[in-house]
PDB file of C-alpha atoms in Angstrom:
ATOM      1  CA  MET T   1       0.000   0.000   0.000  1.00  0.00           C
ATOM      2  CA  PHE T   2       2.629   2.582   1.069  1.00  0.00           C
ATOM      3  CA  LYS T   3       6.251   2.643   0.082  1.00  0.00           C
ATOM      4  CA  GLU T   4       8.955   2.711   2.770  1.00  0.00           C
ATOM      5  CA  LEU T   5      10.525   6.183   3.083  1.00  0.00           C
ATOM      6  CA  CYS T   6      14.273   6.328   2.439  1.00  0.00           C
ATOM      7  CA  ILE T   7      15.404   9.741   3.658  1.00  0.00           C
ATOM      8  CA  LYS T   8      18.699   9.632   1.746  1.00  0.00           C
ATOM      9  CA  HIS T   9      16.994   9.308  -1.666  1.00  0.00           C
ATOM     10  CA  THR T  10      13.990  11.569  -1.087  1.00  0.00           C
ATOM     11  CA  PRO T  11      15.044  14.866   0.531  1.00  0.00           C
ATOM     12  CA  HIS T  12      12.020  16.767  -0.869  1.00  0.00           C
ATOM     13  CA  LEU T  13       8.452  15.560  -0.340  1.00  0.00           C
ATOM     14  CA  TRP T  14       4.947  17.031  -0.534  1.00  0.00           C
ATOM     15  CA  PHE T  15       1.833  16.720   1.557  1.00  0.00           C
ATOM     16  CA  THR T  16      -0.999  16.846  -0.956  1.00  0.00           C
ATOM     17  CA  ARG T  17      -4.697  17.195  -0.376  1.00  0.00           C
ATOM     18  CA  SER T  18      -7.217  15.983  -2.932  1.00  0.00           C
ATOM     19  CA  GLY T  19      -9.672  18.868  -2.458  1.00  0.00           C
ATOM     20  CA  TRP T  20     -10.574  21.863  -0.315  1.00  0.00           C
ATOM     21  CA  PHE T  21     -12.886  19.814   1.909  1.00  0.00           C
ATOM     22  CA  ALA T  22     -10.847  16.604   1.989  1.00  0.00           C
ATOM     23  CA  THR T  23      -9.690  15.382   5.406  1.00  0.00           C
ATOM     24  CA  GLU T  24      -6.798  13.269   4.115  1.00  0.00           C
ATOM     25  CA  TYR T  25      -3.265  14.444   3.334  1.00  0.00           C
ATOM     26  CA  GLN T  26      -0.860  12.179   1.434  1.00  0.00           C
ATOM     27  CA  LEU T  27       2.913  12.274   1.825  1.00  0.00           C
ATOM     28  CA  THR T  28       4.350  11.814  -1.653  1.00  0.00           C
ATOM     29  CA  ASP T  29       7.366  12.545  -3.821  1.00  0.00           C
ATOM     30  CA  GLY T  30       5.247  12.838  -6.963  1.00  0.00           C
ATOM     31  CA  THR T  31       5.364   9.163  -7.907  1.00  0.00           C
ATOM     32  CA  ASP T  32       5.086   7.113  -4.703  1.00  0.00           C
ATOM     33  CA  ILE T  33       2.920   7.559  -1.602  1.00  0.00           C
ATOM     34  CA  TYR T  34       4.760   7.167   1.717  1.00  0.00           C
ATOM     35  CA  GLY T  35       1.864   7.643   4.125  1.00  0.00           C
ATOM     36  CA  VAL T  36      -1.336   9.503   4.949  1.00  0.00           C
ATOM     37  CA  LEU T  37      -2.502  11.905   7.634  1.00  0.00           C
ATOM     38  CA  ASN T  38      -6.231  11.531   8.180  1.00  0.00           C
ATOM     39  CA  TYR T  39      -8.623  13.707  10.209  1.00  0.00           C
ATOM     40  CA  GLU T  40     -12.074  12.685  11.360  1.00  0.00           C
ATOM     41  CA  TRP T  41     -14.617  15.211  10.132  1.00  0.00           C
ATOM     42  CA  PHE T  42     -13.407  18.780  10.291  1.00  0.00           C
ATOM     43  CA  SER T  43     -11.933  18.607  13.797  1.00  0.00           C
ATOM     44  CA  ARG T  44      -8.232  19.337  13.799  1.00  0.00           C
ATOM     45  CA  ASN T  45      -7.611  18.237  17.422  1.00  0.00           C
ATOM     46  CA  GLN T  46      -7.094  14.561  16.563  1.00  0.00           C
ATOM     47  CA  CYS T  47      -5.625  12.752  13.586  1.00  0.00           C
ATOM     48  CA  ASP T  48      -4.192   9.425  12.533  1.00  0.00           C
ATOM     49  CA  ALA T  49      -0.984   8.969  10.565  1.00  0.00           C
ATOM     50  CA  GLN T  50      -0.099   5.780   8.775  1.00  0.00           C
ATOM     51  CA  THR T  51       3.057   4.734   6.923  1.00  0.00           C
ATOM     52  CA  ALA T  52       4.266   1.387   5.598  1.00  0.00           C
ATOM     53  CA  ALA T  53       5.692   0.365   8.979  1.00  0.00           C
ATOM     54  CA  HIS T  54       4.033   2.584  11.600  1.00  0.00           C
ATOM     55  CA  GLN T  55       0.744   4.002  12.740  1.00  0.00           C
ATOM     56  CA  TRP T  56       0.369   6.982  15.095  1.00  0.00           C
ATOM     57  CA  HIS T  57      -2.467   8.914  16.684  1.00  0.00           C
ATOM     58  CA  PHE T  58      -1.996  12.594  17.604  1.00  0.00           C
ATOM     59  CA  SER T  59      -4.470  14.209  19.989  1.00  0.00           C
ATOM     60  CA  PHE T  60      -4.819  17.225  22.238  1.00  0.00           C
ATOM     61  CA  TRP T  61      -6.416  16.678  25.641  1.00  0.00           C
ATOM     62  CA  SER T  62      -9.000  19.400  25.086  1.00  0.00           C
ATOM     63  CA  LEU T  63      -9.740  22.341  22.837  1.00  0.00           C
ATOM     64  CA  PHE T  64      -7.590  24.730  24.898  1.00  0.00           C
ATOM     65  CA  SER T  65      -4.860  22.264  25.845  1.00  0.00           C
ATOM     66  CA  ARG T  66      -1.189  23.018  25.241  1.00  0.00           C
ATOM     67  CA  GLU T  67      -0.178  19.349  25.395  1.00  0.00           C
ATOM     68  CA  LEU T  68      -0.393  16.883  22.537  1.00  0.00           C
ATOM     69  CA  THR T  69       0.003  13.143  23.071  1.00  0.00           C
ATOM     70  CA  ILE T  70       1.327  10.677  20.522  1.00  0.00           C
ATOM     71  CA  THR T  71       0.239   7.043  20.684  1.00  0.00           C
ATOM     72  CA  ASP T  72       1.287   4.153  18.485  1.00  0.00           C
ATOM     73  CA  GLY T  73      -0.926   1.603  16.738  1.00  0.00           C
ATOM     74  CA  ASN T  74      -1.295  -0.414  19.971  1.00  0.00           C
ATOM     75  CA  GLY T  75      -2.599   2.577  21.928  1.00  0.00           C
ATOM     76  CA  GLU T  76       0.572   3.026  23.994  1.00  0.00           C
ATOM     77  CA  VAL T  77       1.791   6.568  24.595  1.00  0.00           C
ATOM     78  CA  ILE T  78       5.174   6.983  22.899  1.00  0.00           C
ATOM     79  CA  GLY T  79       5.619  10.698  23.468  1.00  0.00           C
ATOM     80  CA  SER T  80       4.149  14.101  24.085  1.00  0.00           C
ATOM     81  CA  ALA T  81       4.631  17.655  22.898  1.00  0.00           C
ATOM     82  CA  GLU T  82       3.913  20.760  24.888  1.00  0.00           C
ATOM     83  CA  ARG T  83       3.593  24.321  23.677  1.00  0.00           C
ATOM     84  CA  GLU T  84       5.628  26.778  25.672  1.00  0.00           C
ATOM     85  CA  LEU T  85       3.688  29.460  27.529  1.00  0.00           C
ATOM     86  CA  PHE T  86       3.144  32.611  25.397  1.00  0.00           C
ATOM     87  CA  SER T  87       4.979  31.015  22.490  1.00  0.00           C
ATOM     88  CA  ASN T  88       4.257  28.935  19.409  1.00  0.00           C
ATOM     89  CA  THR T  89       7.209  26.632  20.015  1.00  0.00           C
ATOM     90  CA  TYR T  90       6.364  22.994  20.705  1.00  0.00           C
ATOM     91  CA  THR T  91       8.851  20.748  22.471  1.00  0.00           C
ATOM     92  CA  LEU T  92       8.553  17.070  21.540  1.00  0.00           C
ATOM     93  CA  ASN T  93       9.663  14.456  24.089  1.00  0.00           C
ATOM     94  CA  LEU T  94       9.613  10.821  23.013  1.00  0.00           C
ATOM     95  CA  LYS T  95       9.823   7.888  25.437  1.00  0.00           C
ATOM     96  CA  SER T  96      13.013   6.812  23.681  1.00  0.00           C
ATOM     97  CA  GLY T  97      14.726   9.969  24.982  1.00  0.00           C
ATOM     98  CA  PHE T  98      14.650  11.881  21.688  1.00  0.00           C
ATOM     99  CA  ARG T  99      13.824  15.603  22.020  1.00  0.00           C
ATOM    100  CA  ALA T 100      13.057  18.137  19.296  1.00  0.00           C
ATOM    101  CA  ARG T 101      11.608  21.627  18.937  1.00  0.00           C
ATOM    102  CA  PHE T 102       9.073  22.635  16.308  1.00  0.00           C
ATOM    103  CA  TYR T 103       8.620  26.349  15.606  1.00  0.00           C
ATOM    104  CA  ARG T 104       8.157  29.074  13.026  1.00  0.00           C
ATOM    105  CA  PRO T 105      11.225  31.371  12.816  1.00  0.00           C
ATOM    106  CA  SER T 106       9.203  34.580  12.400  1.00  0.00           C
ATOM    107  CA  ILE T 107       5.574  35.603  12.479  1.00  0.00           C
ATOM    108  CA  PHE T 108       5.576  36.360   8.743  1.00  0.00           C
ATOM    109  CA  SER T 109       7.303  33.155   7.681  1.00  0.00           C
ATOM    110  CA  ARG T 110       5.554  30.299   5.885  1.00  0.00           C
ATOM    111  CA  ARG T 111       8.276  27.906   7.030  1.00  0.00           C
ATOM    112  CA  TYR T 112       8.172  25.684  10.084  1.00  0.00           C
ATOM    113  CA  LEU T 113      11.392  24.191  11.418  1.00  0.00           C
ATOM    114  CA  CYS T 114      12.015  21.065  13.454  1.00  0.00           C
ATOM    115  CA  GLU T 115      15.397  20.824  15.114  1.00  0.00           C
ATOM    116  CA  SER T 116      17.024  18.804  17.840  1.00  0.00           C
ATOM    117  CA  GLU T 117      19.704  19.942  20.277  1.00  0.00           C
ATOM    118  CA  GLY T 118      22.020  17.056  19.473  1.00  0.00           C
ATOM    119  CA  TYR T 119      21.332  16.735  15.735  1.00  0.00           C
ATOM    120  CA  GLY T 120      20.584  20.287  14.531  1.00  0.00           C
ATOM    121  CA  PRO T 121      17.939  21.026  11.865  1.00  0.00           C
ATOM    122  CA  LEU T 122      15.948  17.927  10.888  1.00  0.00           C
ATOM    123  CA  ILE T 123      13.006  18.949   8.694  1.00  0.00           C
ATOM    124  CA  THR T 124      11.504  22.104   7.200  1.00  0.00           C
ATOM    125  CA  ILE T 125       7.844  22.360   6.233  1.00  0.00           C
ATOM    126  CA  GLU T 126       6.803  25.163   3.898  1.00  0.00           C
ATOM    127  CA  ASN T 127       3.117  25.993   4.180  1.00  0.00           C
ATOM    128  CA  ASN T 128       1.606  26.881   0.770  1.00  0.00           C
ATOM    129  CA  PHE T 129      -1.918  27.513   2.112  1.00  0.00           C
ATOM    130  CA  PRO T 130      -4.103  29.317   0.858  1.00  0.00           C
ATOM    131  CA  PHE T 131      -2.366  29.400  -2.532  1.00  0.00           C
ATOM    132  CA  GLY T 132      -2.142  25.638  -2.981  1.00  0.00           C
ATOM    133  CA  LEU T 133      -3.312  22.313  -1.669  1.00  0.00           C
ATOM    134  CA  ASN T 134       0.180  20.974  -1.021  1.00  0.00           C
ATOM    135  CA  ASN T 135       2.925  21.682   1.507  1.00  0.00           C
ATOM    136  CA  ASP T 136       6.615  21.164   0.820  1.00  0.00           C
ATOM    137  CA  VAL T 137       8.668  19.008   3.200  1.00  0.00           C
ATOM    138  CA  TYR T 138      12.461  19.220   3.139  1.00  0.00           C
ATOM    139  CA  ILE T 139      14.508  16.629   5.017  1.00  0.00           C
ATOM    140  CA  GLU T 140      17.818  18.054   6.182  1.00  0.00           C
ATOM    141  CA  GLU T 141      20.946  15.917   6.266  1.00  0.00           C
ATOM    142  CA  SER T 142      21.717  14.956   9.851  1.00  0.00           C
ATOM    143  CA  GLN T 143      22.858  12.080  12.023  1.00  0.00           C
ATOM    144  CA  ALA T 144      19.392  11.705  13.578  1.00  0.00           C
ATOM    145  CA  PRO T 145      17.921   8.188  13.691  1.00  0.00           C
ATOM    146  CA  ALA T 146      16.160   7.495  10.395  1.00  0.00           C
ATOM    147  CA  SER T 147      13.255   5.828  12.205  1.00  0.00           C
ATOM    148  CA  VAL T 148      12.213   9.072  13.915  1.00  0.00           C
ATOM    149  CA  ILE T 149      12.119  11.228  10.746  1.00  0.00           C
ATOM    150  CA  PRO T 150       8.700   9.994   9.461  1.00  0.00           C
ATOM    151  CA  LEU T 151       7.195  10.644  12.910  1.00  0.00           C
ATOM    152  CA  LEU T 152       8.638  14.170  12.883  1.00  0.00           C
ATOM    153  CA  ILE T 153       7.249  14.820   9.404  1.00  0.00           C
ATOM    154  CA  PHE T 154       3.717  13.783  10.366  1.00  0.00           C
ATOM    155  CA  PHE T 155       3.951  15.540  13.748  1.00  0.00           C
ATOM    156  CA  GLY T 156       5.057  18.770  12.058  1.00  0.00           C
ATOM    157  CA  MET T 157       2.366  18.590   9.417  1.00  0.00           C
ATOM    158  CA  HIS T 158      -0.304  18.000  12.049  1.00  0.00           C
ATOM    159  CA  LEU T 159       0.850  21.082  13.966  1.00  0.00           C
ATOM    160  CA  THR T 160       0.797  23.277  10.852  1.00  0.00           C
ATOM    161  CA  ILE T 161      -2.757  22.164  10.048  1.00  0.00           C
ATOM    162  CA  TYR T 162      -3.815  22.600  13.676  1.00  0.00           C
ATOM    163  CA  ARG T 163      -2.356  26.118  13.829  1.00  0.00           C
ATOM    164  CA  ARG T 164      -4.029  27.009  10.541  1.00  0.00           C
ATOM    165  CA  GLY T 165      -7.382  25.926  11.982  1.00  0.00           C
ATOM    166  CA  ARG T 166      -6.787  27.865  15.201  1.00  0.00           C
ATOM    167  CA  ARG T 167      -6.092  31.043  13.241  1.00  0.00           C
ATOM    168  CA  LYS T 168      -9.397  30.662  11.362  1.00  0.00           C
ATOM    169  CA  ARG T 169     -11.379  30.246  14.607  1.00  0.00           C
ATOM    170  CA  ARG T 170     -10.114  33.509  16.110  1.00  0.00           C
TER     171      ARG T 170
END
């Protein structure tokens, strides 16, 4: 169904959406599909991500919560992310000990960065909304574990969609 993501051969990917009211986003390089991010209805608080080897569920505790939990396909919590107070920076803490920050460098930027203290910049997501139905994903070269990169891509995309929905509700 999905192809396994090799980060060395595919440094540039896209999240595409099939229509304005579609709730599914596909991670693709233009020829192969590496996974999907699926929302139930129009709620942006919870979503499911699925790749060839993994399945994750991202959810906020409540509408006004600053903490997001990440569970795997078995329902076990594998990590959490918390938004810093009076900031749009999320800090991701996985049970494996991996830590990363996800943020937007400036208020006018369309780019979102994910970086780790030990590994440096990991991924960059460029938000093309409202001009297009796809978002660009750039995988930076680093020594980070290759198994955590797909999780970071889907985590970052979920946060960009969630923030976009929060801006519309204000």
